[in-house]
Every structure is written in C-alpha cells, then in structure tokens.
mmCIF file of C-alpha atoms in Angstrom:
data_model
loop_
_atom_site.group_PDB
_atom_site.id
_atom_site.type_symbol
_atom_site.label_atom_id
_atom_site.label_comp_id
_atom_site.label_asym_id
_atom_site.label_seq_id
_atom_site.Cartn_x
_atom_site.Cartn_y
_atom_site.Cartn_z
ATOM 1 C CA UNK A 105 0.006 -0.002 0.005
ATOM 2 C CA UNK A 106 1.096 3.474 -0.672
ATOM 3 C CA UNK A 107 2.233 5.566 2.258
ATOM 4 C CA UNK A 108 0.159 8.713 2.606
ATOM 5 C CA UNK A 109 -2.655 7.391 0.432
ATOM 6 C CA UNK A 110 -5.818 9.318 1.340
ATOM 7 C CA UNK A 111 -8.769 7.051 2.118
ATOM 8 C CA UNK A 112 -12.225 8.485 2.792
ATOM 9 C CA UNK A 113 -14.027 6.538 5.523
ATOM 10 C CA UNK A 114 -17.843 6.807 5.484
ATOM 11 C CA UNK A 115 -19.448 4.860 8.338
ATOM 12 C CA UNK A 116 -22.381 5.829 10.577
ATOM 13 C CA UNK A 117 -21.324 3.661 13.514
ATOM 14 C CA UNK A 118 -18.844 5.890 15.359
ATOM 15 C CA UNK A 119 -16.923 3.088 17.066
ATOM 16 C CA UNK A 120 -16.560 1.086 13.854
ATOM 17 C CA UNK A 121 -15.572 4.259 11.997
ATOM 18 C CA UNK A 122 -12.774 4.827 14.523
ATOM 19 C CA UNK A 123 -11.619 1.218 14.142
ATOM 20 C CA UNK A 124 -11.496 1.642 10.339
ATOM 21 C CA UNK A 125 -9.610 4.946 10.618
ATOM 22 C CA UNK A 126 -7.107 3.381 13.040
ATOM 23 C CA UNK A 127 -6.651 0.442 10.650
ATOM 24 C CA UNK A 128 -6.074 2.794 7.690
ATOM 25 C CA UNK A 129 -3.480 4.674 9.763
ATOM 26 C CA UNK A 130 -1.749 1.447 10.814
ATOM 27 C CA UNK A 131 -1.457 0.568 7.112
ATOM 28 C CA UNK A 132 0.475 3.795 6.541
ATOM 29 C CA UNK A 133 -2.377 5.598 4.828
ATOM 30 C CA UNK A 134 -4.208 8.774 5.801
ATOM 31 C CA UNK A 135 -7.865 8.384 6.797
ATOM 32 C CA UNK A 136 -10.152 11.190 5.707
ATOM 33 C CA UNK A 137 -13.087 11.535 8.065
ATOM 34 C CA UNK A 138 -14.760 9.577 9.309
ATOM 35 C CA UNK A 139 -17.883 10.922 7.688
ATOM 36 C CA UNK A 140 -20.888 9.667 9.615
ATOM 37 C CA UNK A 141 -23.605 10.499 7.128
ATOM 38 C CA UNK A 142 -24.508 11.012 3.506
ATOM 39 C CA UNK A 143 -24.119 14.786 3.499
ATOM 40 C CA UNK A 144 -20.688 14.835 5.107
ATOM 41 C CA UNK A 145 -19.581 11.989 2.858
ATOM 42 C CA UNK A 146 -20.742 13.929 -0.182
ATOM 43 C CA UNK A 147 -18.795 17.039 0.859
ATOM 44 C CA UNK A 148 -15.595 14.995 1.197
ATOM 45 C CA UNK A 149 -16.293 13.115 -2.043
ATOM 46 C CA UNK A 150 -16.730 16.377 -3.936
ATOM 47 C CA UNK A 151 -14.067 18.587 -2.354
ATOM 48 C CA UNK A 152 -11.317 16.578 -0.659
ATOM 49 C CA UNK A 153 -8.260 15.184 -2.470
ATOM 50 C CA UNK A 154 -8.768 11.398 -2.243
ATOM 51 C CA UNK A 155 -7.117 8.226 -3.509
ATOM 52 C CA UNK A 156 -9.897 5.824 -2.460
ATOM 53 C CA UNK A 157 -12.880 5.333 -0.182
ATOM 54 C CA UNK A 158 -14.396 2.756 2.175
ATOM 55 C CA UNK A 159 -18.181 3.119 2.239
ATOM 56 C CA UNK A 160 -20.853 1.665 4.475
ATOM 57 C CA UNK A 161 -23.870 1.053 2.217
ATOM 58 C CA UNK A 162 -26.507 2.093 4.789
ATOM 59 C CA UNK A 163 -25.835 5.421 6.433
ATOM 60 C CA UNK A 164 -28.476 5.843 9.114
ATOM 61 C CA UNK A 165 -31.213 4.664 6.757
ATOM 62 C CA UNK A 166 -29.859 6.351 3.606
ATOM 63 C CA UNK A 167 -27.822 4.585 0.939
ATOM 64 C CA UNK A 168 -24.303 5.766 0.068
ATOM 65 C CA UNK A 169 -24.901 5.614 -3.714
ATOM 66 C CA UNK A 170 -24.872 9.411 -4.291
ATOM 67 C CA UNK A 171 -21.325 9.344 -2.848
ATOM 68 C CA UNK A 172 -20.456 6.528 -5.254
ATOM 69 C CA UNK A 173 -21.687 8.654 -8.148
ATOM 70 C CA UNK A 174 -19.377 11.552 -7.203
ATOM 71 C CA UNK A 175 -16.414 9.209 -6.701
ATOM 72 C CA UNK A 176 -16.989 7.585 -10.110
ATOM 73 C CA UNK A 177 -17.148 11.018 -11.754
ATOM 74 C CA UNK A 178 -13.832 11.905 -10.121
ATOM 75 C CA UNK A 179 -12.225 8.554 -10.989
ATOM 76 C CA UNK A 180 -11.735 7.601 -7.336
ATOM 77 C CA UNK A 181 -12.003 3.882 -6.518
ATOM 78 C CA UNK A 182 -14.095 2.681 -3.595
ATOM 79 C CA UNK A 183 -15.133 -0.469 -1.787
ATOM 80 C CA UNK A 184 -18.186 -1.322 0.268
ATOM 81 C CA UNK A 185 -18.114 -2.398 3.905
ATOM 82 C CA UNK A 186 -21.500 -3.739 4.887
ATOM 83 C CA UNK A 187 -23.488 -6.065 7.063
ATOM 84 C CA UNK A 188 -26.047 -6.770 4.338
ATOM 85 C CA UNK A 189 -26.283 -10.262 2.936
ATOM 86 C CA UNK A 190 -28.825 -9.319 0.224
ATOM 87 C CA UNK A 191 -27.056 -6.912 -2.076
ATOM 88 C CA UNK A 192 -29.822 -6.532 -4.644
ATOM 89 C CA UNK A 193 -30.206 -2.871 -3.613
ATOM 90 C CA UNK A 194 -26.762 -2.016 -5.047
ATOM 91 C CA UNK A 195 -27.289 -0.311 -8.428
ATOM 92 C CA UNK A 196 -25.782 -2.137 -11.380
ATOM 93 C CA UNK A 197 -23.278 0.631 -12.118
ATOM 94 C CA UNK A 198 -21.606 0.126 -8.717
ATOM 95 C CA UNK A 199 -21.449 -3.653 -8.726
ATOM 96 C CA UNK A 200 -17.831 -3.570 -9.900
ATOM 97 C CA UNK A 201 -16.707 -2.473 -6.430
ATOM 98 C CA UNK A 202 -15.121 -4.902 -3.998
ATOM 99 C CA UNK A 203 -17.125 -5.690 -0.902
ATOM 100 C CA UNK A 204 -16.121 -6.602 2.632
ATOM 101 C CA UNK A 205 -18.617 -7.954 5.151
ATOM 102 C CA UNK A 206 -18.856 -6.630 8.697
ATOM 103 C CA UNK A 207 -17.108 -7.428 10.929
ATOM 104 C CA UNK A 208 -13.997 -7.290 8.764
ATOM 105 C CA UNK A 209 -10.772 -9.218 9.160
ATOM 106 C CA UNK A 210 -7.657 -6.988 8.940
ATOM 107 C CA UNK A 211 -5.984 -9.096 6.239
ATOM 108 C CA UNK A 212 -9.175 -9.145 4.224
ATOM 109 C CA UNK A 213 -9.543 -5.366 4.410
ATOM 110 C CA UNK A 214 -5.864 -4.873 3.539
ATOM 111 C CA UNK A 215 -6.267 -7.074 0.445
ATOM 112 C CA UNK A 216 -9.408 -5.252 -0.655
ATOM 113 C CA UNK A 217 -7.767 -1.841 -0.245
ATOM 114 C CA UNK A 218 -4.787 -3.079 -2.319
ATOM 115 C CA UNK A 219 -7.189 -4.369 -4.977
ATOM 116 C CA UNK A 220 -9.216 -1.172 -4.948
ATOM 117 C CA UNK A 221 -6.181 1.086 -5.307
ATOM 118 C CA UNK A 222 -4.633 -1.051 -8.054
ATOM 119 C CA UNK A 223 -7.882 -1.199 -10.036
ATOM 120 C CA UNK A 224 -7.970 -5.000 -9.920
ATOM 121 C CA UNK A 225 -11.713 -5.422 -9.632
ATOM 122 C CA UNK A 226 -13.143 -8.811 -10.344
ATOM 123 C CA UNK A 227 -16.781 -7.749 -9.770
ATOM 124 C CA UNK A 228 -19.683 -7.866 -10.056
ATOM 125 C CA UNK A 229 -19.817 -7.251 -6.303
ATOM 126 C CA UNK A 230 -16.710 -9.254 -5.670
ATOM 127 C CA UNK A 231 -16.730 -10.397 -2.086
ATOM 128 C CA UNK A 232 -13.402 -10.711 -0.365
ATOM 129 C CA UNK A 233 -12.468 -14.356 0.208
ATOM 130 C CA UNK A 234 -13.192 -14.463 3.932
ATOM 131 C CA UNK A 235 -16.533 -12.664 3.438
ATOM 132 C CA UNK A 236 -17.881 -15.456 1.230
ATOM 133 C CA UNK A 237 -20.245 -17.668 3.078
ATOM 134 C CA UNK A 238 -20.354 -15.397 6.128
ATOM 135 C CA UNK A 239 -23.880 -14.787 7.285
ATOM 136 C CA UNK A 240 -24.411 -11.061 7.616
ATOM 137 C CA UNK A 241 -27.369 -9.022 8.657
ATOM 138 C CA UNK A 242 -28.107 -5.363 7.917
ATOM 139 C CA UNK A 243 -26.020 -2.254 8.656
#
C-alpha cells in the first residue's frame, strides 16, 4: 500500500468508523473523516483530495450511492463495507466495487484496499475471500 494514500471513511457507527480509521493509519495511509452520514460523505467526495474510499452502504437509513456517483465522476476507486447479505439494492453501475462484510478481518480489508487502489476489480460485487459464506445481517 502506498504511504500517505488518502482514504475516505464513510461509516455511521462511530466506534466502527474509529476502528477503520485506526486500521487505515496502521497501514500507513491517511484516513479522511470519518464521515458519519450522507451529507458529510458527499462534501468529502466532492471537495477533498482522495485516492480511495471505504463506504458503508446504509448510512443511518440512507444509501451511500450518491457518494459513489461523485467518486466515479472523479475517478476515485471505492469499496463497500456492509453487514447486508442481500445486495440486490446495489445499483448495477456500482457492482464492480469490491465488498467486505462486517465485521472485517484486517488481512481481508488490507487485500481489498490493495485491490481497490490497483484497479484489480473482479466484480460484479466481488466479495473478499473471507466474506464469502459469512452470514451477515443489515447495517
């Protein structure tokens, strides 16, 4: 991973957001945020220099897809971090993004961030290896 890489963290659960930011820092990257909601995430997505983003799909009852739209327009890669097992709500145009299930394993997240930053997507909605078969419920 690239030292100093700027990763936007959008997660509405404050404790999990802090864990993700700490993890990003431990990997030598710079966390941006955390943004706890759609509006704050959109501001960062539009205005902040970014190299990638980790997005919770459900942000306090609102989907993160408007943030995805801005990131796609800017050419910034992203991955999803979610507790959902049914991913039918993800619009087709975002199904190329890697996905990590909550709770995440550090090695799994590291691999997904590497994949995201290198552009090595194997979508549609490619689940990280350790997320496959994991039963997940909303968040």
